[in-house]
XYZ file of C-alpha atoms in Angstrom:
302
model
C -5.490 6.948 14.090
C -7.341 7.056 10.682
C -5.863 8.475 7.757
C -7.612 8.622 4.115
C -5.324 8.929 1.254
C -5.332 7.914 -2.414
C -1.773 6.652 -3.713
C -0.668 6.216 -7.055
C 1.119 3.014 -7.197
C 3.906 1.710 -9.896
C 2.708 -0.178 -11.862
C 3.087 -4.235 -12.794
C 4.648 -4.829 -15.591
C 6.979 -8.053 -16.882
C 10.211 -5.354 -16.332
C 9.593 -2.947 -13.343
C 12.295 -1.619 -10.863
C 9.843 -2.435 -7.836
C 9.806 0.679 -5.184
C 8.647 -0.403 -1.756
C 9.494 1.445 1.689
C 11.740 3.723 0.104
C 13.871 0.345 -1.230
C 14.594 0.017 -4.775
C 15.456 -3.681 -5.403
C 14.709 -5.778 -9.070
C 11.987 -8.933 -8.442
C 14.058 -12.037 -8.560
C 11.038 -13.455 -11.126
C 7.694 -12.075 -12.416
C 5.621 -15.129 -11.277
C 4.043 -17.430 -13.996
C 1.192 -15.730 -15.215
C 0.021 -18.987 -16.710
C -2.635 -21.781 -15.483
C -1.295 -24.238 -13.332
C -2.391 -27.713 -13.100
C -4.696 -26.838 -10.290
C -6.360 -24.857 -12.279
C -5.670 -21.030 -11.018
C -4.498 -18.356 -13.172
C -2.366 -16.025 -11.959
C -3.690 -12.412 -12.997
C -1.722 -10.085 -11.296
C 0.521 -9.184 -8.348
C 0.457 -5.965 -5.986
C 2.650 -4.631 -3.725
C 1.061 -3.356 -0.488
C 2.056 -1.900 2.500
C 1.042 -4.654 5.165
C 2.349 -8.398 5.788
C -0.292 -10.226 8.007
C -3.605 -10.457 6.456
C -5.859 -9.502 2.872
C -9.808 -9.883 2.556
C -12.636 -7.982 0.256
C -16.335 -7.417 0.102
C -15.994 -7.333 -3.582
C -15.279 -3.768 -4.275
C -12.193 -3.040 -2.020
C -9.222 -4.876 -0.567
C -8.372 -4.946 3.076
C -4.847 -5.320 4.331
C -3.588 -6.027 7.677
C 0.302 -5.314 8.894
C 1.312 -6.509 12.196
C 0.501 -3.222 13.721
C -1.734 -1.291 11.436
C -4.813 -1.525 8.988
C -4.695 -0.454 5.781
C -7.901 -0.305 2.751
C -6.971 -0.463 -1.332
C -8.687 -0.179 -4.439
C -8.628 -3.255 -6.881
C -6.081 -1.464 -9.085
C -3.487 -0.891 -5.547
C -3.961 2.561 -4.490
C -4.102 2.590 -1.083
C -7.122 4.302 0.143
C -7.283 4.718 4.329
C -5.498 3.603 7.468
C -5.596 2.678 10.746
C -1.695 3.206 12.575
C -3.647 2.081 15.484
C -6.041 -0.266 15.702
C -5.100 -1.240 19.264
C -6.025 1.890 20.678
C -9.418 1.085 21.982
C -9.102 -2.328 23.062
C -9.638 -3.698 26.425
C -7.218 -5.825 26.709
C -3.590 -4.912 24.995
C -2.555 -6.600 21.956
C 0.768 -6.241 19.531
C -0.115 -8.390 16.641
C -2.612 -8.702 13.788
C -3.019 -11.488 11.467
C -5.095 -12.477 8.655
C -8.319 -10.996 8.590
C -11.689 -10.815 7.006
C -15.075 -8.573 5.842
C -18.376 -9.438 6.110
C -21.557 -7.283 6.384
C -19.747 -4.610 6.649
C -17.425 -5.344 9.523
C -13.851 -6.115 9.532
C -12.734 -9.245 11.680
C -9.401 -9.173 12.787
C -7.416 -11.700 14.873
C -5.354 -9.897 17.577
C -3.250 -11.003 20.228
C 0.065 -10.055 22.936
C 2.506 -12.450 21.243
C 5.799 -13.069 23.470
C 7.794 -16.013 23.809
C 6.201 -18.492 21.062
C 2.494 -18.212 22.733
C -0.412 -15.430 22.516
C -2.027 -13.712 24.926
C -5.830 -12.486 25.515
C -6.384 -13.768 21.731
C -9.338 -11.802 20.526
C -11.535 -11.731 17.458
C -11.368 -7.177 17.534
C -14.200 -6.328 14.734
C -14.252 -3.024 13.036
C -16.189 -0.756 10.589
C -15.166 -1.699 7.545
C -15.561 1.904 6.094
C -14.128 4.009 8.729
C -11.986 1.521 9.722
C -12.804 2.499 13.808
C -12.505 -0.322 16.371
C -16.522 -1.688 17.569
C -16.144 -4.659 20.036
C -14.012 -7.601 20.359
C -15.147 -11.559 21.436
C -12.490 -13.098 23.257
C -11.313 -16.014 23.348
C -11.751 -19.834 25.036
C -8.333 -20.490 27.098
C -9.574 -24.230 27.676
C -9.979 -24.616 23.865
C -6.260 -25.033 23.943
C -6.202 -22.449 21.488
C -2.555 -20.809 22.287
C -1.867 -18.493 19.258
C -4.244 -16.381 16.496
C -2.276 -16.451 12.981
C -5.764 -16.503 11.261
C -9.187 -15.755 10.988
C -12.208 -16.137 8.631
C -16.063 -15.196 8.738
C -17.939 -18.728 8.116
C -21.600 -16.509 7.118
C -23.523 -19.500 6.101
C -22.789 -21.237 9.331
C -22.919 -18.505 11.708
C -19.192 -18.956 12.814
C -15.839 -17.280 12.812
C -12.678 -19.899 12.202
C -9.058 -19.350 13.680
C -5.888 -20.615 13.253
C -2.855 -21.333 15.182
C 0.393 -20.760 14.417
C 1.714 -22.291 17.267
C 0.096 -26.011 16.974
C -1.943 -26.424 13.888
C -3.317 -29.480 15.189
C -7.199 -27.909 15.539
C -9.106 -24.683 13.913
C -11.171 -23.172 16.515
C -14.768 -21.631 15.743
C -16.606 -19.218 17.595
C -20.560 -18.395 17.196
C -20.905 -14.835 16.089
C -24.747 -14.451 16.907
C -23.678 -15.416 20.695
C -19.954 -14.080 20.563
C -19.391 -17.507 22.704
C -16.551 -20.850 22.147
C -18.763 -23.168 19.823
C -15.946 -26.320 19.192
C -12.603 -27.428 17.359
C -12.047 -29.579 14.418
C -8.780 -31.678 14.054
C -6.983 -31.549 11.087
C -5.578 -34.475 9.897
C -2.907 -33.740 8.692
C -1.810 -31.282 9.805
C -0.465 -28.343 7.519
C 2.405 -27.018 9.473
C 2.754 -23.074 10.010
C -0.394 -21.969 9.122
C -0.679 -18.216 7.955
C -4.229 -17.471 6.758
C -7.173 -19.029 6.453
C -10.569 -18.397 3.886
C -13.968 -20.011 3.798
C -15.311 -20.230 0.014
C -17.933 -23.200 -1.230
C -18.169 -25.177 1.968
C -14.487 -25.481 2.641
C -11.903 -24.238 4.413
C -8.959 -23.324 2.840
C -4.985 -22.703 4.616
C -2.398 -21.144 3.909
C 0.673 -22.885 5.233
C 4.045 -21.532 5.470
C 5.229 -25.101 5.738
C 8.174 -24.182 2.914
C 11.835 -23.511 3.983
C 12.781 -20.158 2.300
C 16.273 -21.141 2.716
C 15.695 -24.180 0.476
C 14.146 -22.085 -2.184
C 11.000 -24.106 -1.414
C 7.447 -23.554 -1.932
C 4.204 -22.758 0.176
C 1.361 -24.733 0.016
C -2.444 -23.957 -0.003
C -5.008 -26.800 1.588
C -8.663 -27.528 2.096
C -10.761 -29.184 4.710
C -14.726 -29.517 4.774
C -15.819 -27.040 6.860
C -17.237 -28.901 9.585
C -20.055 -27.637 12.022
C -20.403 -31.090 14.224
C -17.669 -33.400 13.067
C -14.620 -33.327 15.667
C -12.150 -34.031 12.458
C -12.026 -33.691 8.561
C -9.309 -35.136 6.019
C -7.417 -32.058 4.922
C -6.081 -32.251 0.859
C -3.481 -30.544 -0.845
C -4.548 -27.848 -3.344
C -1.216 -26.172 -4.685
C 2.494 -25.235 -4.455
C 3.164 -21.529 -5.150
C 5.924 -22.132 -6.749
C 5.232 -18.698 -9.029
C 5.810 -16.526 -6.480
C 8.896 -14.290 -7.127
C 10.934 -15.548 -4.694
C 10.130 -17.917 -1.773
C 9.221 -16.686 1.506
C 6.648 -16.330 3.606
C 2.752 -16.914 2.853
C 0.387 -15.280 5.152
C -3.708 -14.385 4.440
C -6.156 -15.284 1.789
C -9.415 -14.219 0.467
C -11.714 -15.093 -2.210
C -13.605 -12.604 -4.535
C -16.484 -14.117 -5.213
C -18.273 -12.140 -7.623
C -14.654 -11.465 -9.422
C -14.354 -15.333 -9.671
C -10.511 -14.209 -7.729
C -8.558 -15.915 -4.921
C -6.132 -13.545 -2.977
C -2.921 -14.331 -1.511
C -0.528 -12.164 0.440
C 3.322 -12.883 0.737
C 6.245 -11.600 2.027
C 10.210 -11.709 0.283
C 13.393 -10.323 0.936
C 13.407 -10.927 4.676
C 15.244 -13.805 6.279
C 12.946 -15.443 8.242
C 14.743 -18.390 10.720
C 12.036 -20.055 13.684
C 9.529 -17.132 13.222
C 12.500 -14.494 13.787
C 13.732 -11.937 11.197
C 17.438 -12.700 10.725
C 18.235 -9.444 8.373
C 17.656 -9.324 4.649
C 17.806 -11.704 1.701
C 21.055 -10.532 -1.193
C 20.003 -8.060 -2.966
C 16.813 -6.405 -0.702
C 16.728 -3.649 1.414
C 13.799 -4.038 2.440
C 10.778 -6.536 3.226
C 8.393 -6.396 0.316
C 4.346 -7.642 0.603
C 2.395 -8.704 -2.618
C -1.098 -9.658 -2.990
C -1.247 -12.511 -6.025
C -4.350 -12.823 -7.376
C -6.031 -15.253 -8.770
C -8.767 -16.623 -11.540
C -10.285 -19.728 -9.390
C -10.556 -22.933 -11.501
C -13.994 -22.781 -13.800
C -14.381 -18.763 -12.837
C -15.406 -17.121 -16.095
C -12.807 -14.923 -17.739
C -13.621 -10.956 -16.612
């Protein structure tokens, strides 16, 4: 079901008491709004409602939760949702993760996850205004694809790229002129857990949630070439966030082009153990989702 709605949302500022789900709980650290030595400045952080994915075509951002679809303004307020986006697929699915816009059309990667493997893995595309499910492309068994954590729209190349949560080892692309299989590229190495996945300037770029939250230890973002023919591409570390309030789990990322922004969703306050929730971190009642956004190395100041 759709729902349109326009909520006022607190705030950022260096001091807030952060409201989320009806939790009240105190941010364990305001990130480092500073340039790192990569080069990206973080700008600002909102909370959201979902925890899988985050795209935009420049004037809105997208959202996905595990179960649900959600649209926001630049500033936070959440705009429309989708409760459920499964409604009208073929094939039954209980998970969404990242996702991405393009030409007006949401891409979503959706799957039955049970037991540590998915299940009639899809590419489900929807209008990006209404929200409403249109068609979905399913996926290659034989690819050895065995998971969806992740997908992006490749426009220059004609291709949609997906990761897998399960074994990292490939990315799997998919023509979206012929909604057919079109190849895999090995990743060597290979960044372990990956979350979300982006295409900006020839490259791909990962989100890995290859830290242990337990060890107060950082995510990681990489890039690989975004290969059309080659069967493998050299992946290379781009950045720790280590400014993220508290360590825990990365998931989807976007890039703003015209903005000159990079977009990065994460979860805190939920123990996390082998992909499992094991309750709540000290001091959380609640899981909370940010988007972190940031100015991309050499982006002009806005």
């Amino acid at each position: 079901m759709i729902r349109s709605s326009i909520l006022q949302k607190v705030g950022f500022t260096t001091s807030y008491l952060l409201l989320a789900a009806g939790c009240v709980v105190v941010p364990e650290s305001d990130g480092d709004l500073s340039r790192d030595p990569a080069g990206y400045e973080l700008l600002r952080i909102l909370e959201v409602e979902g925890r899988q994915g985050v795209a935009t075509d420049g004037e809105y951002y997208f959202v996905s939760g595990s179960t649900a679809l959600y649209v926001y303004s630049k500033e936070g307020e959440q705009i429309a949702v989708n409760d459920d986006p499964f409604a009208d697929l073929e094939k039954p699915a209980n998970h969404t993760g990242d996702i991405s816009v393009h030409d007006g059309e949401l891409f979503a990667g959706i799957e039955w996850f049970v037991d540590g493997r998915g299940q009639d893995i899809q590419i489900a595309v929807y209008d990006a205004e209404s929200l409403e499910y249109k068609k979905s492309v399913f996926w290659e068994p034989e690819s050895g694809q065995v998971e969806v954590s992740a997908l992006a729209v490749d426009a220059e190349n004609g291709l949609v790229w997906m990761t897998d949560w399960v074994d990292g080892t490939y990315v799997y692309r998919y023509d979206i002129t012929t909604d057919s299989y079109a190849g895999k590229l090995h990743l060597r190495p290979v960044p372990q857990w990956q979350q979300g996945i982006a295409v900006f300037e020839g490259s791909l770029y990962i989100t890995a949630d290859d830290g242990d939250a337990e060890l107060d230890e950082a995510d990681n973002l990489w890039r690989v070439p975004a290969e059309t023919e080659a069967t493998a591409a050299y992946v290379t570390h781009v950045r720790a966030f280590d400014d993220f309030r508290r360590a825990g789990e990365i998931e989807g990322i976007a890039f703003d082009r015209e903005a000159g922004e990079m977009l990065v969703l994460a979860n805190r306050g939920k123990r996390i153990v082998l992909g499992m929730p094991k309750g709540l971190y000290p001091g959380y009642e609640c899981e909370i989702h940010e988007v972190y956004v940031y100015r991309i190395p050499d982006a002009p100041a806005r």
